[in-house]
Amino acid sequence: MKKINKQNLLLRNQVQQAFVERDILTFAENPFVVSMFCSFQTRRHLCMVMEYVEGGDCATLLKHIGALPLELARLYFAETVLALEYLHTYGIVHRDLKPDNLLITSLGHVKLTDFGLSKMGLMSLTTNLYEGHMEKDAREFRDKQVCGTPEYIAPEVILRQGYGKPVDWWAMGIVLYEFLVGCVPFFGDTPEELFGQVISG
């Protein structure tokens, strides 16, 4: 169960984002996206009851064994791509794709989790989400905020040019590199140094 302190949400101005995460998890029905059973609130916390995925996460696996065997990297990559394609079909951009957010089931499959930074491109789950595909490029996000984990942030986000679905595919490329090599392609002692490497290629 994920418990979120209400006071912290207010202090960080993240109340709306918490409800976006809840709405995405309530809607999503995909074998490669973590499921949520219910949500409720107490006097101090917002609570989301999600399925238990007992196999740990891909970040821990990478720390233990380094680069993944090719067949395993291919499987995890393909399943994550299917999760992203599903979310993007409904105008959802994850914005924090990384091995830490790829959980491993007891059967050896992955499930995408942690939608705390995600954005929805459609205004209403109940009235618009079931309409299917968005008009091509018509509703790309124009949020200029830099958010996410530095090693996986796309150049257009660093340059504050707004973002859309491509930021998830950039992060997916970083994840695939990490699966195959055992480390991320860009390094830096500070976020600024890291971002400079990303921009310069």
PDB file of C-alpha atoms in Angstrom:
ATOM      1  CA  MET A   1       0.000   0.000   0.000  1.00  0.00           C
ATOM      2  CA  LYS A   2       1.296   3.441  -0.923  1.00  0.00           C
ATOM      3  CA  LYS A   3       0.679   6.050   1.793  1.00  0.00           C
ATOM      4  CA  ILE A   4       1.087   9.730   0.958  1.00  0.00           C
ATOM      5  CA  ASN A   5       1.166  12.312   3.732  1.00  0.00           C
ATOM      6  CA  LYS A   6      -1.444  15.000   3.043  1.00  0.00           C
ATOM      7  CA  GLN A   7       0.541  17.738   4.756  1.00  0.00           C
ATOM      8  CA  ASN A   8       3.558  17.037   2.570  1.00  0.00           C
ATOM      9  CA  LEU A   9       1.368  17.185  -0.535  1.00  0.00           C
ATOM     10  CA  LEU A  10       0.082  20.601   0.489  1.00  0.00           C
ATOM     11  CA  LEU A  11       3.553  21.933   1.302  1.00  0.00           C
ATOM     12  CA  ARG A  12       4.919  20.746  -2.051  1.00  0.00           C
ATOM     13  CA  ASN A  13       1.840  21.799  -4.030  1.00  0.00           C
ATOM     14  CA  GLN A  14       1.404  18.206  -5.246  1.00  0.00           C
ATOM     15  CA  VAL A  15      -2.226  17.539  -4.366  1.00  0.00           C
ATOM     16  CA  GLN A  16      -3.436  17.544  -7.972  1.00  0.00           C
ATOM     17  CA  GLN A  17      -0.550  15.285  -9.025  1.00  0.00           C
ATOM     18  CA  ALA A  18      -1.487  12.726  -6.366  1.00  0.00           C
ATOM     19  CA  PHE A  19      -5.005  12.555  -7.759  1.00  0.00           C
ATOM     20  CA  VAL A  20      -3.643  12.239 -11.307  1.00  0.00           C
ATOM     21  CA  GLU A  21      -1.611   9.223 -10.171  1.00  0.00           C
ATOM     22  CA  ARG A  22      -4.699   7.708  -8.583  1.00  0.00           C
ATOM     23  CA  ASP A  23      -6.792   8.297 -11.708  1.00  0.00           C
ATOM     24  CA  ILE A  24      -4.191   6.701 -13.975  1.00  0.00           C
ATOM     25  CA  LEU A  25      -3.903   3.620 -11.769  1.00  0.00           C
ATOM     26  CA  THR A  26      -7.687   3.352 -11.499  1.00  0.00           C
ATOM     27  CA  PHE A  27      -8.039   3.436 -15.275  1.00  0.00           C
ATOM     28  CA  ALA A  28      -5.064   1.357 -16.399  1.00  0.00           C
ATOM     29  CA  GLU A  29      -5.760  -2.275 -17.270  1.00  0.00           C
ATOM     30  CA  ASN A  30      -2.637  -3.720 -18.823  1.00  0.00           C
ATOM     31  CA  PRO A  31      -0.567  -6.779 -17.894  1.00  0.00           C
ATOM     32  CA  PHE A  32       2.603  -4.675 -17.839  1.00  0.00           C
ATOM     33  CA  VAL A  33       1.274  -1.841 -15.655  1.00  0.00           C
ATOM     34  CA  VAL A  34       0.891  -2.340 -11.905  1.00  0.00           C
ATOM     35  CA  SER A  35      -2.746  -2.688 -10.796  1.00  0.00           C
ATOM     36  CA  MET A  36      -4.506  -0.698  -8.081  1.00  0.00           C
ATOM     37  CA  PHE A  37      -7.330  -2.349  -6.159  1.00  0.00           C
ATOM     38  CA  CYS A  38      -8.736   0.664  -4.329  1.00  0.00           C
ATOM     39  CA  SER A  39      -7.880   4.029  -2.802  1.00  0.00           C
ATOM     40  CA  PHE A  40      -9.019   5.801   0.343  1.00  0.00           C
ATOM     41  CA  GLN A  41      -7.940   8.524   2.706  1.00  0.00           C
ATOM     42  CA  THR A  42      -7.459   8.895   6.425  1.00  0.00           C
ATOM     43  CA  ARG A  43      -7.145  12.097   8.380  1.00  0.00           C
ATOM     44  CA  ARG A  44      -3.434  12.299   7.566  1.00  0.00           C
ATOM     45  CA  HIS A  45      -2.822  10.151   4.506  1.00  0.00           C
ATOM     46  CA  LEU A  46      -3.964   9.350   0.990  1.00  0.00           C
ATOM     47  CA  CYS A  47      -3.713   5.587   0.508  1.00  0.00           C
ATOM     48  CA  MET A  48      -3.546   3.485  -2.660  1.00  0.00           C
ATOM     49  CA  VAL A  49      -3.797  -0.290  -2.355  1.00  0.00           C
ATOM     50  CA  MET A  50      -1.833  -1.850  -5.223  1.00  0.00           C
ATOM     51  CA  GLU A  51      -0.884  -5.354  -6.216  1.00  0.00           C
ATOM     52  CA  TYR A  52       2.184  -6.796  -4.533  1.00  0.00           C
ATOM     53  CA  VAL A  53       4.970  -7.480  -7.012  1.00  0.00           C
ATOM     54  CA  GLU A  54       7.372  -9.723  -5.157  1.00  0.00           C
ATOM     55  CA  GLY A  55      10.389  -9.921  -7.471  1.00  0.00           C
ATOM     56  CA  GLY A  56      11.990  -6.571  -6.683  1.00  0.00           C
ATOM     57  CA  ASP A  57      12.840  -4.051  -9.388  1.00  0.00           C
ATOM     58  CA  CYS A  58      15.159  -3.866 -12.374  1.00  0.00           C
ATOM     59  CA  ALA A  59      17.477  -1.355 -10.683  1.00  0.00           C
ATOM     60  CA  THR A  60      18.234  -3.818  -7.885  1.00  0.00           C
ATOM     61  CA  LEU A  61      18.734  -6.591 -10.427  1.00  0.00           C
ATOM     62  CA  LEU A  62      21.222  -4.457 -12.370  1.00  0.00           C
ATOM     63  CA  LYS A  63      23.156  -3.689  -9.182  1.00  0.00           C
ATOM     64  CA  HIS A  64      23.424  -7.392  -8.383  1.00  0.00           C
ATOM     65  CA  ILE A  65      24.327  -8.848 -11.786  1.00  0.00           C
ATOM     66  CA  GLY A  66      25.355  -5.909 -13.975  1.00  0.00           C
ATOM     67  CA  ALA A  67      24.315  -6.038 -17.628  1.00  0.00           C
ATOM     68  CA  LEU A  68      21.381  -8.341 -18.281  1.00  0.00           C
ATOM     69  CA  PRO A  69      21.579 -11.396 -20.542  1.00  0.00           C
ATOM     70  CA  LEU A  70      20.438 -10.433 -24.043  1.00  0.00           C
ATOM     71  CA  GLU A  71      17.241 -12.494 -23.965  1.00  0.00           C
ATOM     72  CA  LEU A  72      16.214 -11.030 -20.596  1.00  0.00           C
ATOM     73  CA  ALA A  73      16.984  -7.476 -21.739  1.00  0.00           C
ATOM     74  CA  ARG A  74      14.929  -8.087 -24.880  1.00  0.00           C
ATOM     75  CA  LEU A  75      11.975  -9.409 -22.851  1.00  0.00           C
ATOM     76  CA  TYR A  76      11.956  -6.564 -20.333  1.00  0.00           C
ATOM     77  CA  PHE A  77      12.385  -3.982 -23.087  1.00  0.00           C
ATOM     78  CA  ALA A  78       9.506  -5.416 -25.146  1.00  0.00           C
ATOM     79  CA  GLU A  79       7.144  -5.570 -22.172  1.00  0.00           C
ATOM     80  CA  THR A  80       7.965  -1.998 -21.165  1.00  0.00           C
ATOM     81  CA  VAL A  81       7.363  -0.830 -24.742  1.00  0.00           C
ATOM     82  CA  LEU A  82       3.928  -2.468 -24.643  1.00  0.00           C
ATOM     83  CA  ALA A  83       3.159  -0.663 -21.375  1.00  0.00           C
ATOM     84  CA  LEU A  84       4.229   2.697 -22.827  1.00  0.00           C
ATOM     85  CA  GLU A  85       2.283   2.207 -26.050  1.00  0.00           C
ATOM     86  CA  TYR A  86      -0.823   1.444 -24.005  1.00  0.00           C
ATOM     87  CA  LEU A  87      -0.409   4.561 -21.853  1.00  0.00           C
ATOM     88  CA  HIS A  88       0.394   6.802 -24.814  1.00  0.00           C
ATOM     89  CA  THR A  89      -2.713   5.619 -26.636  1.00  0.00           C
ATOM     90  CA  TYR A  90      -4.695   7.286 -23.861  1.00  0.00           C
ATOM     91  CA  GLY A  91      -2.590  10.443 -23.681  1.00  0.00           C
ATOM     92  CA  ILE A  92      -0.617   9.450 -20.582  1.00  0.00           C
ATOM     93  CA  VAL A  93       3.086  10.337 -20.373  1.00  0.00           C
ATOM     94  CA  HIS A  94       4.957   8.602 -17.540  1.00  0.00           C
ATOM     95  CA  ARG A  95       7.853  11.121 -17.223  1.00  0.00           C
ATOM     96  CA  ASP A  96       9.932   9.035 -14.801  1.00  0.00           C
ATOM     97  CA  LEU A  97      10.749   5.839 -16.648  1.00  0.00           C
ATOM     98  CA  LYS A  98      13.787   4.110 -15.098  1.00  0.00           C
ATOM     99  CA  PRO A  99      14.767   0.629 -13.855  1.00  0.00           C
ATOM    100  CA  ASP A 100      13.631   1.502 -10.317  1.00  0.00           C
ATOM    101  CA  ASN A 101      10.065   1.803 -11.645  1.00  0.00           C
ATOM    102  CA  LEU A 102      10.065  -1.533 -13.451  1.00  0.00           C
ATOM    103  CA  LEU A 103       8.960  -4.214 -11.003  1.00  0.00           C
ATOM    104  CA  ILE A 104       9.591  -7.913 -11.620  1.00  0.00           C
ATOM    105  CA  THR A 105       6.834 -10.459 -11.009  1.00  0.00           C
ATOM    106  CA  SER A 106       7.312 -13.977  -9.653  1.00  0.00           C
ATOM    107  CA  LEU A 107       6.868 -15.246 -13.224  1.00  0.00           C
ATOM    108  CA  GLY A 108       9.681 -13.040 -14.521  1.00  0.00           C
ATOM    109  CA  HIS A 109       7.696 -10.320 -16.268  1.00  0.00           C
ATOM    110  CA  VAL A 110       7.888  -6.566 -15.661  1.00  0.00           C
ATOM    111  CA  LYS A 111       5.257  -4.091 -14.534  1.00  0.00           C
ATOM    112  CA  LEU A 112       5.599  -0.321 -14.828  1.00  0.00           C
ATOM    113  CA  THR A 113       4.858   1.545 -11.608  1.00  0.00           C
ATOM    114  CA  ASP A 114       5.136   4.971  -9.913  1.00  0.00           C
ATOM    115  CA  PHE A 115       2.985   7.491 -11.751  1.00  0.00           C
ATOM    116  CA  GLY A 116       3.775  10.299  -9.309  1.00  0.00           C
ATOM    117  CA  LEU A 117       5.188  12.528 -12.069  1.00  0.00           C
ATOM    118  CA  SER A 118       2.891  11.413 -14.865  1.00  0.00           C
ATOM    119  CA  LYS A 119       0.665  13.670 -16.924  1.00  0.00           C
ATOM    120  CA  MET A 120      -2.574  13.032 -18.774  1.00  0.00           C
ATOM    121  CA  GLY A 121      -3.156  14.761 -22.101  1.00  0.00           C
ATOM    122  CA  LEU A 122      -6.943  14.422 -21.940  1.00  0.00           C
ATOM    123  CA  MET A 123      -8.998  16.528 -19.605  1.00  0.00           C
ATOM    124  CA  SER A 124     -11.379  13.949 -18.185  1.00  0.00           C
ATOM    125  CA  LEU A 125     -11.147  10.224 -17.650  1.00  0.00           C
ATOM    126  CA  THR A 126     -14.914   9.824 -17.681  1.00  0.00           C
ATOM    127  CA  THR A 127     -15.767  11.925 -20.722  1.00  0.00           C
ATOM    128  CA  ASN A 128     -12.711  11.772 -22.957  1.00  0.00           C
ATOM    129  CA  LEU A 129     -10.413   8.896 -22.130  1.00  0.00           C
ATOM    130  CA  TYR A 130     -12.458   6.269 -23.912  1.00  0.00           C
ATOM    131  CA  GLU A 131     -12.479   8.199 -27.183  1.00  0.00           C
ATOM    132  CA  GLY A 132      -9.235   6.451 -28.049  1.00  0.00           C
ATOM    133  CA  HIS A 133      -6.373   7.983 -29.976  1.00  0.00           C
ATOM    134  CA  MET A 134      -5.657  11.675 -29.698  1.00  0.00           C
ATOM    135  CA  GLU A 135      -5.340  13.780 -32.807  1.00  0.00           C
ATOM    136  CA  LYS A 136      -1.768  13.534 -34.044  1.00  0.00           C
ATOM    137  CA  ASP A 137       0.486  15.870 -32.045  1.00  0.00           C
ATOM    138  CA  ALA A 138      -2.533  18.008 -31.189  1.00  0.00           C
ATOM    139  CA  ARG A 139      -2.234  17.721 -27.454  1.00  0.00           C
ATOM    140  CA  GLU A 140       1.468  17.490 -26.746  1.00  0.00           C
ATOM    141  CA  PHE A 141       2.258  18.827 -23.294  1.00  0.00           C
ATOM    142  CA  ARG A 142       3.782  22.275 -23.015  1.00  0.00           C
ATOM    143  CA  ASP A 143       4.802  22.091 -19.364  1.00  0.00           C
ATOM    144  CA  LYS A 144       8.237  23.749 -19.060  1.00  0.00           C
ATOM    145  CA  GLN A 145       9.016  22.152 -15.688  1.00  0.00           C
ATOM    146  CA  VAL A 146      12.150  19.998 -15.448  1.00  0.00           C
ATOM    147  CA  CYS A 147      11.180  16.862 -13.571  1.00  0.00           C
ATOM    148  CA  GLY A 148      12.229  13.251 -13.451  1.00  0.00           C
ATOM    149  CA  THR A 149      15.463  11.438 -12.639  1.00  0.00           C
ATOM    150  CA  PRO A 150      18.443  13.335 -14.155  1.00  0.00           C
ATOM    151  CA  GLU A 151      20.055  10.362 -15.934  1.00  0.00           C
ATOM    152  CA  TYR A 152      16.844   9.667 -17.872  1.00  0.00           C
ATOM    153  CA  ILE A 153      15.626  13.196 -18.712  1.00  0.00           C
ATOM    154  CA  ALA A 154      15.282  14.007 -22.419  1.00  0.00           C
ATOM    155  CA  PRO A 155      17.089  16.995 -24.021  1.00  0.00           C
ATOM    156  CA  GLU A 156      13.860  18.893 -24.751  1.00  0.00           C
ATOM    157  CA  VAL A 157      12.931  18.775 -21.067  1.00  0.00           C
ATOM    158  CA  ILE A 158      16.372  20.040 -20.026  1.00  0.00           C
ATOM    159  CA  LEU A 159      16.021  22.889 -22.547  1.00  0.00           C
ATOM    160  CA  ARG A 160      12.514  23.638 -21.221  1.00  0.00           C
ATOM    161  CA  GLN A 161      10.985  23.215 -24.651  1.00  0.00           C
ATOM    162  CA  GLY A 162       8.005  21.297 -23.332  1.00  0.00           C
ATOM    163  CA  TYR A 163       7.534  17.599 -23.722  1.00  0.00           C
ATOM    164  CA  GLY A 164       5.290  14.880 -25.057  1.00  0.00           C
ATOM    165  CA  LYS A 165       5.434  11.155 -25.601  1.00  0.00           C
ATOM    166  CA  PRO A 166       9.016  11.285 -27.003  1.00  0.00           C
ATOM    167  CA  VAL A 167      10.425  11.947 -23.513  1.00  0.00           C
ATOM    168  CA  ASP A 168       9.337   8.448 -22.496  1.00  0.00           C
ATOM    169  CA  TRP A 169      10.999   6.957 -25.568  1.00  0.00           C
ATOM    170  CA  TRP A 170      14.232   8.799 -24.778  1.00  0.00           C
ATOM    171  CA  ALA A 171      14.146   7.340 -21.260  1.00  0.00           C
ATOM    172  CA  MET A 172      13.372   3.923 -22.752  1.00  0.00           C
ATOM    173  CA  GLY A 173      16.533   4.202 -24.842  1.00  0.00           C
ATOM    174  CA  ILE A 174      18.570   4.991 -21.720  1.00  0.00           C
ATOM    175  CA  VAL A 175      17.001   2.018 -19.935  1.00  0.00           C
ATOM    176  CA  LEU A 176      17.797  -0.311 -22.838  1.00  0.00           C
ATOM    177  CA  TYR A 177      21.418   0.883 -22.848  1.00  0.00           C
ATOM    178  CA  GLU A 178      21.575   0.221 -19.108  1.00  0.00           C
ATOM    179  CA  PHE A 179      20.073  -3.251 -19.562  1.00  0.00           C
ATOM    180  CA  LEU A 180      22.732  -4.130 -22.146  1.00  0.00           C
ATOM    181  CA  VAL A 181      25.800  -2.366 -20.728  1.00  0.00           C
ATOM    182  CA  GLY A 182      25.091  -2.248 -16.998  1.00  0.00           C
ATOM    183  CA  CYS A 183      25.339   1.530 -16.584  1.00  0.00           C
ATOM    184  CA  VAL A 184      23.754   4.687 -17.975  1.00  0.00           C
ATOM    185  CA  PRO A 185      25.396   6.376 -21.005  1.00  0.00           C
ATOM    186  CA  PHE A 186      25.672   9.860 -19.460  1.00  0.00           C
ATOM    187  CA  PHE A 187      27.450  10.737 -16.210  1.00  0.00           C
ATOM    188  CA  GLY A 188      28.156  13.884 -14.224  1.00  0.00           C
ATOM    189  CA  ASP A 189      29.181  14.971 -10.741  1.00  0.00           C
ATOM    190  CA  THR A 190      26.306  17.465 -10.774  1.00  0.00           C
ATOM    191  CA  PRO A 191      22.980  17.570 -12.630  1.00  0.00           C
ATOM    192  CA  GLU A 192      24.308  20.525 -14.635  1.00  0.00           C
ATOM    193  CA  GLU A 193      27.340  18.541 -15.810  1.00  0.00           C
ATOM    194  CA  LEU A 194      25.148  15.572 -16.651  1.00  0.00           C
ATOM    195  CA  PHE A 195      22.681  17.739 -18.571  1.00  0.00           C
ATOM    196  CA  GLY A 196      25.555  19.263 -20.534  1.00  0.00           C
ATOM    197  CA  GLN A 197      26.588  15.806 -21.692  1.00  0.00           C
ATOM    198  CA  VAL A 198      23.028  14.955 -22.697  1.00  0.00           C
ATOM    199  CA  ILE A 199      22.647  18.153 -24.724  1.00  0.00           C
ATOM    200  CA  SER A 200      26.008  17.765 -26.456  1.00  0.00           C
ATOM    201  CA  GLY A 201      25.351  14.087 -27.189  1.00  0.00           C
TER     202      GLY A 201
END
